[in-house]
mmCIF file of C-alpha atoms in Angstrom:
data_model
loop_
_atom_site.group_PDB
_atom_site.id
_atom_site.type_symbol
_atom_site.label_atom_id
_atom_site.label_comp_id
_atom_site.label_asym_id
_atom_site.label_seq_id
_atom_site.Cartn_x
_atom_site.Cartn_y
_atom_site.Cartn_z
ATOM 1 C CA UNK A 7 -76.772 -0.556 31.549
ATOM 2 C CA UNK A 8 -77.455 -4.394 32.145
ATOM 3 C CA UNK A 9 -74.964 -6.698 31.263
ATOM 4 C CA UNK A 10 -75.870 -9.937 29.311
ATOM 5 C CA UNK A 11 -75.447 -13.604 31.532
ATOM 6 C CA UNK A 12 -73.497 -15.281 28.343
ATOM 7 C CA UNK A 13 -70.722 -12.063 28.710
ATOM 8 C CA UNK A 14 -69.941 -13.442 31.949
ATOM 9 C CA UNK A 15 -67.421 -15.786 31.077
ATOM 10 C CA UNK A 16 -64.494 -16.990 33.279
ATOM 11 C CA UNK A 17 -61.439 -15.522 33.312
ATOM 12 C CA UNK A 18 -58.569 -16.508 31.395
ATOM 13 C CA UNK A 19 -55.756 -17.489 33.998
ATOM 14 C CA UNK A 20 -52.587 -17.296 32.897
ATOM 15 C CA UNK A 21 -53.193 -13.670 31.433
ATOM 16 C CA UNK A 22 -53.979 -13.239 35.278
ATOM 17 C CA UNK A 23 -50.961 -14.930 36.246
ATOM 18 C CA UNK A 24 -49.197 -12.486 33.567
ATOM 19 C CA UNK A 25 -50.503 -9.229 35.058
ATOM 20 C CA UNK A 26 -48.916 -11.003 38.561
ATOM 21 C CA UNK A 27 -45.640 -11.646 37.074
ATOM 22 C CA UNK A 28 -45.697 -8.276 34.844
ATOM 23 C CA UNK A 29 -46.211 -6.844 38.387
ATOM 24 C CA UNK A 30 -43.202 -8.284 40.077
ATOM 25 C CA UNK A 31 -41.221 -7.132 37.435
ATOM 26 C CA UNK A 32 -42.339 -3.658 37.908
ATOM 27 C CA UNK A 33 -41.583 -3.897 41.691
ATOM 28 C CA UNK A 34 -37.973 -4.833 40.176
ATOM 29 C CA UNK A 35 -37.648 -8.318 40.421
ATOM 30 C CA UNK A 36 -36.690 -11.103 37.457
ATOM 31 C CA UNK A 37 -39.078 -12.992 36.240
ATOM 32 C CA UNK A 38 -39.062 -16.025 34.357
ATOM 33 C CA UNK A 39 -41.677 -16.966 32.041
ATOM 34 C CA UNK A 40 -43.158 -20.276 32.069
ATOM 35 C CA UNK A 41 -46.717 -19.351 32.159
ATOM 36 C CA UNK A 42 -47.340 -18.188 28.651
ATOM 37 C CA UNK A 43 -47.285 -19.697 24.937
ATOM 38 C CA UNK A 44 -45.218 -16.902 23.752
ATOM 39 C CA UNK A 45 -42.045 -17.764 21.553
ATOM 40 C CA UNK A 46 -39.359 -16.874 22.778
ATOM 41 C CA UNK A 47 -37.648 -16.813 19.259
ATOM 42 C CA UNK A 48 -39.048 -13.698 16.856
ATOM 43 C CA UNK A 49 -40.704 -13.540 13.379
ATOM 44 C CA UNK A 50 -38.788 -14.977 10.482
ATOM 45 C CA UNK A 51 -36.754 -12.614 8.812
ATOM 46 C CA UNK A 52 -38.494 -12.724 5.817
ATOM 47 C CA UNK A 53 -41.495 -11.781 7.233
ATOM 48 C CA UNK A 54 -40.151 -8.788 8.325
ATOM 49 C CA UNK A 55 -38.689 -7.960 5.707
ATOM 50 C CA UNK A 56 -41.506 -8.258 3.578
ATOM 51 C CA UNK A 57 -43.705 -6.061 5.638
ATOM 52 C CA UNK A 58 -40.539 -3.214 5.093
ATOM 53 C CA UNK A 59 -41.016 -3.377 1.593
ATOM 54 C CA UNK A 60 -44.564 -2.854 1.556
ATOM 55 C CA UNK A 61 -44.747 -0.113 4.187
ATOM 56 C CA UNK A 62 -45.096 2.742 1.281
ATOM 57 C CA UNK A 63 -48.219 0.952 -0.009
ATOM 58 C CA UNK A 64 -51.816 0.955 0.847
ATOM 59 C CA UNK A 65 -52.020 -1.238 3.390
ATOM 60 C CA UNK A 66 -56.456 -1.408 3.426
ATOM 61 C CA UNK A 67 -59.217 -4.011 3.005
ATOM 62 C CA UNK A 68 -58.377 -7.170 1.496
ATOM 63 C CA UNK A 69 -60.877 -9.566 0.327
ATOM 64 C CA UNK A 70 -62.700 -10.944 3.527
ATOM 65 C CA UNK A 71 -61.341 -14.710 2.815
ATOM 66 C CA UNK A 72 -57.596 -13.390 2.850
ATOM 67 C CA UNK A 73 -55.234 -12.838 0.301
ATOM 68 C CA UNK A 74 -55.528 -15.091 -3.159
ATOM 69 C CA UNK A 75 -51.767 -15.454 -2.786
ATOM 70 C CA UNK A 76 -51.817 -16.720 0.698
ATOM 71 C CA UNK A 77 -54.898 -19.061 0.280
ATOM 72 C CA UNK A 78 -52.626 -20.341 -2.318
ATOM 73 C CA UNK A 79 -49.623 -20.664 -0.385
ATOM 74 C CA UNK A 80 -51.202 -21.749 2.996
ATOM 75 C CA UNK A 81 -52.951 -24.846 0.318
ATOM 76 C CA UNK A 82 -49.464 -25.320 -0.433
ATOM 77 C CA UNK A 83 -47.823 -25.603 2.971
ATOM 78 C CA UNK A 84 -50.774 -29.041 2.995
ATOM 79 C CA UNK A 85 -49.104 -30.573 -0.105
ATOM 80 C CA UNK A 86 -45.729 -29.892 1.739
ATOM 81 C CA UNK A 87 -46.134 -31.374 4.954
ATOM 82 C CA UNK A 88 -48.740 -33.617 4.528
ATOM 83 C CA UNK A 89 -49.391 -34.273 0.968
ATOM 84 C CA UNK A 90 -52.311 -33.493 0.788
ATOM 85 C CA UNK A 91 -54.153 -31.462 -2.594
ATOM 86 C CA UNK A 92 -56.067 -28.982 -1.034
ATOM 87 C CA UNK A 93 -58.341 -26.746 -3.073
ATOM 88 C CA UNK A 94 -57.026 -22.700 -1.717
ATOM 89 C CA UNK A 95 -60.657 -21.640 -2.404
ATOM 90 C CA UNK A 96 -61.438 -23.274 1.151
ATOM 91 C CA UNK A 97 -58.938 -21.731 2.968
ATOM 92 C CA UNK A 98 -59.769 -18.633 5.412
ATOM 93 C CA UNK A 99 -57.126 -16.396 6.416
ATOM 94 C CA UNK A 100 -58.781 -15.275 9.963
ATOM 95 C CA UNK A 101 -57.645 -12.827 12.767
ATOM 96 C CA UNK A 102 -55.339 -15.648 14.655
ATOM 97 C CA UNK A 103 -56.862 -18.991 15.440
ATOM 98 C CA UNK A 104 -59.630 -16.783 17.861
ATOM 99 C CA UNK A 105 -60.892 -15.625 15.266
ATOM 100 C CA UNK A 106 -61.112 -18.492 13.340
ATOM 101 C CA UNK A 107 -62.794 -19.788 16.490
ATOM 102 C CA UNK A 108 -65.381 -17.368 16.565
ATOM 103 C CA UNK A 109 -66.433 -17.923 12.698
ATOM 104 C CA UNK A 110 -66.141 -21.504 13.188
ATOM 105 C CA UNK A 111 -68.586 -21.631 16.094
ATOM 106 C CA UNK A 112 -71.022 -19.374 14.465
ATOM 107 C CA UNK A 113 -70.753 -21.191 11.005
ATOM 108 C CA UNK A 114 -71.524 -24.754 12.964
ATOM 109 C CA UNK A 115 -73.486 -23.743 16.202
ATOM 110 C CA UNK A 116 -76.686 -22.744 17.270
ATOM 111 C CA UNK A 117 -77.676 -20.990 20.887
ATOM 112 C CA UNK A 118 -78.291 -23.918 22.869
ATOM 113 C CA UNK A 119 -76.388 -26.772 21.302
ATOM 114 C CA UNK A 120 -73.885 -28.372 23.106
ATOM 115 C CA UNK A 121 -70.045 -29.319 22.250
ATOM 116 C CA UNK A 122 -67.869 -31.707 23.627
ATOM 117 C CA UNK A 123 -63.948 -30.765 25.177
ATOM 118 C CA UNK A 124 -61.132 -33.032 25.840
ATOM 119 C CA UNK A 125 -60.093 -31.506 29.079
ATOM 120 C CA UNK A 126 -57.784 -30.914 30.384
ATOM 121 C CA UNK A 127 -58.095 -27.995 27.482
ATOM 122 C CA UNK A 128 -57.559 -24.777 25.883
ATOM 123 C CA UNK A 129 -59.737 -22.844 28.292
ATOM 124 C CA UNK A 130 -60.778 -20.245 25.603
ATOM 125 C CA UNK A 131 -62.731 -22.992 23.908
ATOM 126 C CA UNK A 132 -65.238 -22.588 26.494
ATOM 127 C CA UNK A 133 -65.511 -18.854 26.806
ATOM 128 C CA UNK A 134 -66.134 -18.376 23.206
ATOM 129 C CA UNK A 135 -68.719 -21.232 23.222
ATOM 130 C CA UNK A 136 -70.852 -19.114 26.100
ATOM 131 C CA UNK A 137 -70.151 -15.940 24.612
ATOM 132 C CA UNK A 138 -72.376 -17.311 21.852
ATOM 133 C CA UNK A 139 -74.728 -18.816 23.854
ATOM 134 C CA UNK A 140 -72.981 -22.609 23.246
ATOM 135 C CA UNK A 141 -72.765 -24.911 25.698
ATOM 136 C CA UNK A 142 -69.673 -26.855 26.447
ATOM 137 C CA UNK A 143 -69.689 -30.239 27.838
ATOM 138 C CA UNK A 144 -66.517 -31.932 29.354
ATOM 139 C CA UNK A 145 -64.915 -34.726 28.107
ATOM 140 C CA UNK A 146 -62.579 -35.762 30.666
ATOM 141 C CA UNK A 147 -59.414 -37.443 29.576
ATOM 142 C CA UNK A 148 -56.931 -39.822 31.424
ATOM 143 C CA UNK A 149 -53.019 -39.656 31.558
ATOM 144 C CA UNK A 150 -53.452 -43.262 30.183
ATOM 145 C CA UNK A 151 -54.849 -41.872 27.306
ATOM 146 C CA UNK A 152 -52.252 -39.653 27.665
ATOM 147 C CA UNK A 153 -54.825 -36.173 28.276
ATOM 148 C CA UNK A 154 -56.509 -36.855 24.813
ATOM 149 C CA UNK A 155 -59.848 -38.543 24.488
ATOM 150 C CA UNK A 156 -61.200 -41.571 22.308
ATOM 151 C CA UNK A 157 -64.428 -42.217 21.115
ATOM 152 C CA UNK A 158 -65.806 -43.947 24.151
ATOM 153 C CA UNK A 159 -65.365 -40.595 25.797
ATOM 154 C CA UNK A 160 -67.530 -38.765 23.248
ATOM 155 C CA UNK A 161 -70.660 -37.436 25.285
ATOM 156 C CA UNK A 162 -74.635 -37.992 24.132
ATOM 157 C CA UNK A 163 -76.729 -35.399 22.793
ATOM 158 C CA UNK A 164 -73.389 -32.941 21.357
ATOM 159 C CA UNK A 165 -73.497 -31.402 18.122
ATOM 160 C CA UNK A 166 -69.688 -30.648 18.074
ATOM 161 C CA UNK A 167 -67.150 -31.711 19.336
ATOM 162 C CA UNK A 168 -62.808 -30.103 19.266
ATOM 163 C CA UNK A 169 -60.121 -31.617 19.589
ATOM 164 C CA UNK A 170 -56.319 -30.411 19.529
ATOM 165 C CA UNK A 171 -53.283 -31.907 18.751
ATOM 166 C CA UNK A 172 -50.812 -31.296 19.960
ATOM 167 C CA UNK A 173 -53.131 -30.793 23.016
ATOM 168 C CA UNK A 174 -52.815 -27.529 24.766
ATOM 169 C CA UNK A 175 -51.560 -28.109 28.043
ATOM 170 C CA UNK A 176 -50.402 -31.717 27.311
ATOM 171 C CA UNK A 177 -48.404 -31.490 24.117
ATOM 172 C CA UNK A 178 -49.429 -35.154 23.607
ATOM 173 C CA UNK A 179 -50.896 -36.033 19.847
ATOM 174 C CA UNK A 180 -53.052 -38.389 18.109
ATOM 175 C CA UNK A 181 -51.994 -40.927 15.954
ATOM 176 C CA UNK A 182 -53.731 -41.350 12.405
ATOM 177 C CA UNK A 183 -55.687 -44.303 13.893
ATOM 178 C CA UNK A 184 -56.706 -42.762 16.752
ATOM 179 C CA UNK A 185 -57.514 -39.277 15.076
ATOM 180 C CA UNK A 186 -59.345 -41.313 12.579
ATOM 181 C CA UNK A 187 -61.236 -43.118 15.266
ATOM 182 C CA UNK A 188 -62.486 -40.148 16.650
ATOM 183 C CA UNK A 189 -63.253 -38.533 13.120
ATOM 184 C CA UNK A 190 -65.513 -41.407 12.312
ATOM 185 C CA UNK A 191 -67.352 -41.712 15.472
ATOM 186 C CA UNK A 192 -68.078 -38.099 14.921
ATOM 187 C CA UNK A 193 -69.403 -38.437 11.684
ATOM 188 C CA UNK A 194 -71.594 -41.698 12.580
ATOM 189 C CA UNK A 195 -73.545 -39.460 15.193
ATOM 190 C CA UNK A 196 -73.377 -36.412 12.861
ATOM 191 C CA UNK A 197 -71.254 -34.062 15.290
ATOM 192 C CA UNK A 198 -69.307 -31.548 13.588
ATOM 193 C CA UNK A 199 -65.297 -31.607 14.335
ATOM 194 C CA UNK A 200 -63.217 -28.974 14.847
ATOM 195 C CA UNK A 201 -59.396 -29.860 14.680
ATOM 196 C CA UNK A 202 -57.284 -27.644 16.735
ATOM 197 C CA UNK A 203 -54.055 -28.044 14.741
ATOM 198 C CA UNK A 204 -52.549 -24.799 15.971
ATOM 199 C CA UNK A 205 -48.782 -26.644 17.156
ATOM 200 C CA UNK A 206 -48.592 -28.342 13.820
ATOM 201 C CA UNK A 207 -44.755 -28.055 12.986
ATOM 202 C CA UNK A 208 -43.498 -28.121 16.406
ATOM 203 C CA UNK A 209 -42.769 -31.896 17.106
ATOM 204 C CA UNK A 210 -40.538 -33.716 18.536
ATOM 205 C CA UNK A 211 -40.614 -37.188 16.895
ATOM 206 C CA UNK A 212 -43.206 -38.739 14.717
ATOM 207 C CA UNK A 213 -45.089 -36.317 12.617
ATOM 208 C CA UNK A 214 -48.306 -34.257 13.695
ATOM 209 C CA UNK A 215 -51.255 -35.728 11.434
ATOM 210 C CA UNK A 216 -53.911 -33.472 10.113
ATOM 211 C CA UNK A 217 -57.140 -34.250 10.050
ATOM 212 C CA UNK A 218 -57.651 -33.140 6.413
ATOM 213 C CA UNK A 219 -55.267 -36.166 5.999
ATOM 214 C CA UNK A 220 -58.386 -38.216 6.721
ATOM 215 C CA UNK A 221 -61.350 -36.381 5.711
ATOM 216 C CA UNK A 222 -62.581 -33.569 3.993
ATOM 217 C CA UNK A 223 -65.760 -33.186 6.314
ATOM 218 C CA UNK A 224 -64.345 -31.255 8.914
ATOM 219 C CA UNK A 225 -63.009 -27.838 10.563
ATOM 220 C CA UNK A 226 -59.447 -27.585 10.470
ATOM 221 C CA UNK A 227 -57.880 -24.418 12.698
ATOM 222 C CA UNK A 228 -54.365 -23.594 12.379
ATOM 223 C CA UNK A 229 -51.981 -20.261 12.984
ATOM 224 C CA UNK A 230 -48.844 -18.519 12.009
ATOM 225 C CA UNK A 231 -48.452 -17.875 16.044
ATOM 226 C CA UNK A 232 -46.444 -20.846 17.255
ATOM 227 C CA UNK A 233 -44.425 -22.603 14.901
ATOM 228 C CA UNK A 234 -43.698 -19.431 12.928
ATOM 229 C CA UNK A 235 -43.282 -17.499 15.842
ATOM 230 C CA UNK A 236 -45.802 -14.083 14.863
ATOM 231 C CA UNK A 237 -48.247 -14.527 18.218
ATOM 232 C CA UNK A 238 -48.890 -11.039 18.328
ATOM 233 C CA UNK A 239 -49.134 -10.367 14.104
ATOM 234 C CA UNK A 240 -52.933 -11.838 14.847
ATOM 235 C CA UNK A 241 -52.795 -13.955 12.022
ATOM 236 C CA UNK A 242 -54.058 -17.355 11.344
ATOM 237 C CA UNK A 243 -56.665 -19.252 8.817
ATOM 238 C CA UNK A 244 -59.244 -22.160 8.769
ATOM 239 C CA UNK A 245 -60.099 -24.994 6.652
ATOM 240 C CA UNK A 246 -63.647 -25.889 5.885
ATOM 241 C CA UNK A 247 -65.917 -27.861 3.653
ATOM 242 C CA UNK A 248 -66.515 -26.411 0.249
ATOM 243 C CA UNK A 249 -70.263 -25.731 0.736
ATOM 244 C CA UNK A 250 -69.406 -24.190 4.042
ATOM 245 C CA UNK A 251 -66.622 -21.363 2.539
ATOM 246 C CA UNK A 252 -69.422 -19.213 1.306
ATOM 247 C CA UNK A 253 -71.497 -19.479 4.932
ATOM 248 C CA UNK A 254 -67.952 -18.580 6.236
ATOM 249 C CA UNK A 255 -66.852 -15.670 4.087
ATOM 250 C CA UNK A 256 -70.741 -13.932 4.905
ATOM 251 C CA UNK A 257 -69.525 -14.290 8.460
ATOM 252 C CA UNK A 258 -65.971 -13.164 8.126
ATOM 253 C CA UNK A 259 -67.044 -10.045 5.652
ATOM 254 C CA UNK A 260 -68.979 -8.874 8.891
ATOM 255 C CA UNK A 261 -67.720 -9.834 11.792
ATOM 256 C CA UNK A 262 -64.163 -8.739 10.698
ATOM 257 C CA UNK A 263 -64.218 -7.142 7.543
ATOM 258 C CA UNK A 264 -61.061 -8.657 6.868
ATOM 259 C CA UNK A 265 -58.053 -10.404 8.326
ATOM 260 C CA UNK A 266 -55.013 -7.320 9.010
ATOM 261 C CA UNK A 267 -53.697 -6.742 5.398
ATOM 262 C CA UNK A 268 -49.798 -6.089 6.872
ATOM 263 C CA UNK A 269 -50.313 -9.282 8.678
ATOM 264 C CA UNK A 270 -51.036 -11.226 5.656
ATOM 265 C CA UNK A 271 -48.101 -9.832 3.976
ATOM 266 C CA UNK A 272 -45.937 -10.967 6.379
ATOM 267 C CA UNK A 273 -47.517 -14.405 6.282
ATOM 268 C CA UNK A 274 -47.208 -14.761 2.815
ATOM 269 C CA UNK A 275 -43.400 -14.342 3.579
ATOM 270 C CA UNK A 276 -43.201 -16.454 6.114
ATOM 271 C CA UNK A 277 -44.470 -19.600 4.792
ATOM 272 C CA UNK A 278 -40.776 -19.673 2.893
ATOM 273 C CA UNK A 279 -38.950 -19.061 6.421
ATOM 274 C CA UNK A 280 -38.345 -22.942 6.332
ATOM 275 C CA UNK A 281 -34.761 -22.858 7.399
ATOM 276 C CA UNK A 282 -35.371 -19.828 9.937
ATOM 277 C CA UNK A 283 -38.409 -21.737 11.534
ATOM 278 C CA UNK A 284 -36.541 -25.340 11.999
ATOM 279 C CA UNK A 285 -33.697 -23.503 13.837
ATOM 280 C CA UNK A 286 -36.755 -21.952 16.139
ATOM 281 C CA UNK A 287 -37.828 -25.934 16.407
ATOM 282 C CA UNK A 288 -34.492 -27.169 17.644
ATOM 283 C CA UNK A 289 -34.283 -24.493 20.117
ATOM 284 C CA UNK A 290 -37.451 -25.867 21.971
ATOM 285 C CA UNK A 291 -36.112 -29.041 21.229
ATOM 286 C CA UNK A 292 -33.324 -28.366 23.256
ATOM 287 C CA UNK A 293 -35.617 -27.067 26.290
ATOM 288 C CA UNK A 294 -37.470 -30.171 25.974
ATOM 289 C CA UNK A 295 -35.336 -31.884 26.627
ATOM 290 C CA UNK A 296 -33.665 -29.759 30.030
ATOM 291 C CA UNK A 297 -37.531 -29.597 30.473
ATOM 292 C CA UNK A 298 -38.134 -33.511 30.681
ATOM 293 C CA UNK A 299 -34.275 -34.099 32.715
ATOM 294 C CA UNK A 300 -35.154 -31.042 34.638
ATOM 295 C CA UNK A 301 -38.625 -31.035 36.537
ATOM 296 C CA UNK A 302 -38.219 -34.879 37.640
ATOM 297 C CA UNK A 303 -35.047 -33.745 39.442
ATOM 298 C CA UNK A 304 -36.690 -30.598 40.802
ATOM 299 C CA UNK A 305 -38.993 -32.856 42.548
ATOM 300 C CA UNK A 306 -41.934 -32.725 39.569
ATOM 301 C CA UNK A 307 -42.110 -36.383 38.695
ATOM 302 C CA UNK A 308 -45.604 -37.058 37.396
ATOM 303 C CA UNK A 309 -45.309 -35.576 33.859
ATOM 304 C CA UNK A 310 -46.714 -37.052 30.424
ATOM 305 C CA UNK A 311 -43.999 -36.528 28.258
ATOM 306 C CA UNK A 312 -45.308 -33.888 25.616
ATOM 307 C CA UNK A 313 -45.330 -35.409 21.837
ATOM 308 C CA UNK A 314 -45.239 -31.620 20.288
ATOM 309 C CA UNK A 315 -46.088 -27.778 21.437
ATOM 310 C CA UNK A 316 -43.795 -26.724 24.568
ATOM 311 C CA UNK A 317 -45.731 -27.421 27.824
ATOM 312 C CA UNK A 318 -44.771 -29.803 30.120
ATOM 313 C CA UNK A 319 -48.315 -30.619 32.195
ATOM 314 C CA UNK A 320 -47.685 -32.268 35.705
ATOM 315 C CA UNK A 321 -50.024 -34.167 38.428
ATOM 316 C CA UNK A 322 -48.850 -31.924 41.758
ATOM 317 C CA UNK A 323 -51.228 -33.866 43.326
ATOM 318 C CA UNK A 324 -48.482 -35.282 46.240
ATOM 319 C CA UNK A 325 -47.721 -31.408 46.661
ATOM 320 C CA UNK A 326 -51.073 -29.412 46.654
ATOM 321 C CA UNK A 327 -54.487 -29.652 46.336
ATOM 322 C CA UNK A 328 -54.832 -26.014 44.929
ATOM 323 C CA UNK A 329 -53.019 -25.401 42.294
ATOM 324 C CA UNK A 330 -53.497 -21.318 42.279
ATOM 325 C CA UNK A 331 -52.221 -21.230 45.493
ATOM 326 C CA UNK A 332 -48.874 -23.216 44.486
ATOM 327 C CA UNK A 333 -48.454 -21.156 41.720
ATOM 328 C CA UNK A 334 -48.892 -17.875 43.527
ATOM 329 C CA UNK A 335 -46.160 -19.470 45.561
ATOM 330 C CA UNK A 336 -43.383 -20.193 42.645
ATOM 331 C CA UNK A 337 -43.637 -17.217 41.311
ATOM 332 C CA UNK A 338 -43.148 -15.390 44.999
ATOM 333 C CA UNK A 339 -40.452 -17.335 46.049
ATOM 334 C CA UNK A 340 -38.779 -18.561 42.866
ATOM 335 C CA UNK A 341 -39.906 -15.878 40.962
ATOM 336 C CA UNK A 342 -40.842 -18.382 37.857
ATOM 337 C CA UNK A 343 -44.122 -17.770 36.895
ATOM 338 C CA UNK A 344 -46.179 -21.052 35.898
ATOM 339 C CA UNK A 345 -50.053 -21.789 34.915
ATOM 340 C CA UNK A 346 -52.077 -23.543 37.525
ATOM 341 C CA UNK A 347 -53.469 -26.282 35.886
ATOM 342 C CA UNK A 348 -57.482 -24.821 36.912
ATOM 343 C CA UNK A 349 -57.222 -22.770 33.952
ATOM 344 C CA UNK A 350 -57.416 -26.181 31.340
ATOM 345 C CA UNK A 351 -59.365 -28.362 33.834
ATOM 346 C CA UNK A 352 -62.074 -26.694 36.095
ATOM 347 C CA UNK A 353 -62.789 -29.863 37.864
ATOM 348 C CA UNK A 354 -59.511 -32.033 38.450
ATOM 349 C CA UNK A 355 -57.140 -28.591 37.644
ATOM 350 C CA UNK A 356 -56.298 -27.933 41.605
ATOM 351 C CA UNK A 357 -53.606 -30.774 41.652
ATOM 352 C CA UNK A 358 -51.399 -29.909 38.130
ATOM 353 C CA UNK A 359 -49.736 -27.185 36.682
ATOM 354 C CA UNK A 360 -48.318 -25.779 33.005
ATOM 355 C CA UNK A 361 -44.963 -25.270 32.407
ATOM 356 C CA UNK A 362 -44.216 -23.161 29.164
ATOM 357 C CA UNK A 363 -40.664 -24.199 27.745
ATOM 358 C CA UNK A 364 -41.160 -21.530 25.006
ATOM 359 C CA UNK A 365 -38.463 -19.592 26.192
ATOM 360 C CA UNK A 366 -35.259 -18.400 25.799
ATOM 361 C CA UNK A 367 -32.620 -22.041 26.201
ATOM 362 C CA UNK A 368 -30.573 -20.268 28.728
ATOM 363 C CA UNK A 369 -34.079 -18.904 30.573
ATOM 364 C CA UNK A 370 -35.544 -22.687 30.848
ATOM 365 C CA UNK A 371 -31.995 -23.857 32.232
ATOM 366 C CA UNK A 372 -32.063 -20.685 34.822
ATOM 367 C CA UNK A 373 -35.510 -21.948 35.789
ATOM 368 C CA UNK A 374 -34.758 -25.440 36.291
ATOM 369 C CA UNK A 375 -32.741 -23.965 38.613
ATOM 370 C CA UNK A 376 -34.759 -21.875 40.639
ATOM 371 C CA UNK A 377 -36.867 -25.091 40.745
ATOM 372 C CA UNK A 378 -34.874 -27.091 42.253
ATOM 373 C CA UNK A 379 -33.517 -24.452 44.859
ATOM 374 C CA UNK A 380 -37.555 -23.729 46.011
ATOM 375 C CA UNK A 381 -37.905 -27.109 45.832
ATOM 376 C CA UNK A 382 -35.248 -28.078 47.939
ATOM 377 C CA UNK A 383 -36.121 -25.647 50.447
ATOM 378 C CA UNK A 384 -40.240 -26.110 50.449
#
């Protein structure tokens, strides 16, 4: 059987460097993690516990939006951190931010229209956009702008355009008045936004601003995978217009039936873990910091200090010219395995790298290490 041209989409990198590192392991060796946005830390207890208790029940279909309860208490996590009122009948639990992807792209996008990327990006963004027959367009960002664009950098002739923050491999963030810049150039050219708020929770300093904080008119995308540490639960949820939630549930009713009913449960729980999760934040605080003392002394000095997330994304520009290659070489002869920076920038990727600091405290400082011995030694 013929394969269709939009299935032939890149692959996704650091699940290849994964498979290299998941090799090494099996050939016995240690391997430290630095390629991945796993968490190191596990689900909140509560979450847990909650699914425990409802083990003995059905566990079937939900409603395709999600769970009344956690519409409800996903609208009130809004009012909590950013007080905003936010009706729950336009939130959509989805199958992890993917699949909130996936319905947001087919709610907003036709074959053949175009959206615009900050990269260096999320490299899934584009997969999913030619899996549907969208093309993306680049935006190309600066380390001035510190890897995030403005306005100026918008492209002609887009209908859509994302943008994260904290960015995804940068960890940088927008302001309000530059996230409001960008909101209203959108709207002034009629190009749907999609805000990529998936890190919200893990910062560092000033808070992360929503875009819902400044407009109602937009895609927000969010997930219980990083700052409540339940990546592989597959659980995450959308906010859209109100005359878009019925467009959306049609979509989510067939594409997915419904979002994993044990998932949601845990969820539900989770959304209380306040305490548990704040402890998780200080312990990537902590490799932030060995992160940002750690790399210039290892000999990686061109960093943008990441606002948010846990990457660390550096210009190896005075040390390679091909990224994969360097990589390749880390994890052979450190054995740290890293991203090669191709994966979030296709054009300008070949000279920087990822560095995950989403694991264990005493795994980053063990790392650093390593570093700075291949380093030393290179």
């Amino acid at each position: 059987m013929r394969l269709s041209s939009r299935g032939q989409v890149d692959p996704f990198i650091v699940m290849d460097v994964m498979e290299a590192a998941r090799a090494a392991e099996e050939a016995g060796r240690r391997i430290i993690h630095m390629e991945v946005g796993q968490p190191s830390t596990p689900a909140p207890a509560l979450a847990r516990a909650a699914l425990e208790r409802s083990l003995d029940d059905p566990l079937g279909y939900t409603v395709g939006l999600g769970l009344p309860e956690l519409r409800r208490g996903i609208a009130g996590l809004y009012k909590r951190w950013y007080g905003v009122d936010l009706d729950p009948e336009r939130v959509v639990v989805t199958a992890g931010s993917s699949g909130a992807f996936v319905l947001a792209f087919s709610a907003l996008f036709d074959a053949g229209d175009k959206v615009a990327l900050g990269e260096p990006g999320y490299p899934s963004y584009r997969q999913i956009l030619r899996a549907m027959s969208v093309t993306p367009v680049a935006m190309p960002t600066s380390a001035e702008n510190r890897f995030q664009p403005v306005p100026s950098d918008i492209p002609d002739g887009v209908q859509g355009m994302i943008v994260a923050s904290p960015g995804n491999p940068s960890g940088t963030m927008l302001g309000r008045e530059d996230l409001g810049a960008l909101i209203r150039a959108a709207a002034e050219r009629d190009i749907s936004f999609v805000s990529d708020e998936i890190y919200h929770g893990l910062q560092y300093g000033a808070p992360a601003v929503s875009a819902l904080e400044i407009s109602d008119d937009v895609y927000v995308i969010n997930s219980f995978s990083k700052y409540f540490s339940m990546t592989g639960w597959r659980i995450g949820w959308m906010v859209v217009p109100e005359a878009h939630v019925r467009t959306v549930e049609r979509l989510a009713q067939n594409l997915f039936i419904c979002p994993t009913h044990a998932s949601q449960v845990a969820a539900l729980a989770a959304l209380d873990a306040t305490e548990e999760c704040e402890a998780n934040r200080a312990v990537y605080t902590e490799n932030r910091r060995l992160m940002l003392e750690g790399l210039p002394a290892a000999g990686f000095t061109r960093i943008a200090p990441p606002d948010g997330a846990f990457y660390v994304y550096a210009d190896v520009s005075d040390l390679t010219s091909d990224s994969g290659a360097f990589a390749r070489e880390i994890l052979d002869k450190a054995g740290v395995a890293v991203t090669p920076g191709l994966d979030f920038d296709p054009v300008r990727g070949g000279t920087t790298l990822r560095f995950s600091y989403a694991a264990s405290t005493p795994e980053i400082a063990e790392a650093i290490e390593r570093l700075k011995a291949f380093m030393a030694a290179r």
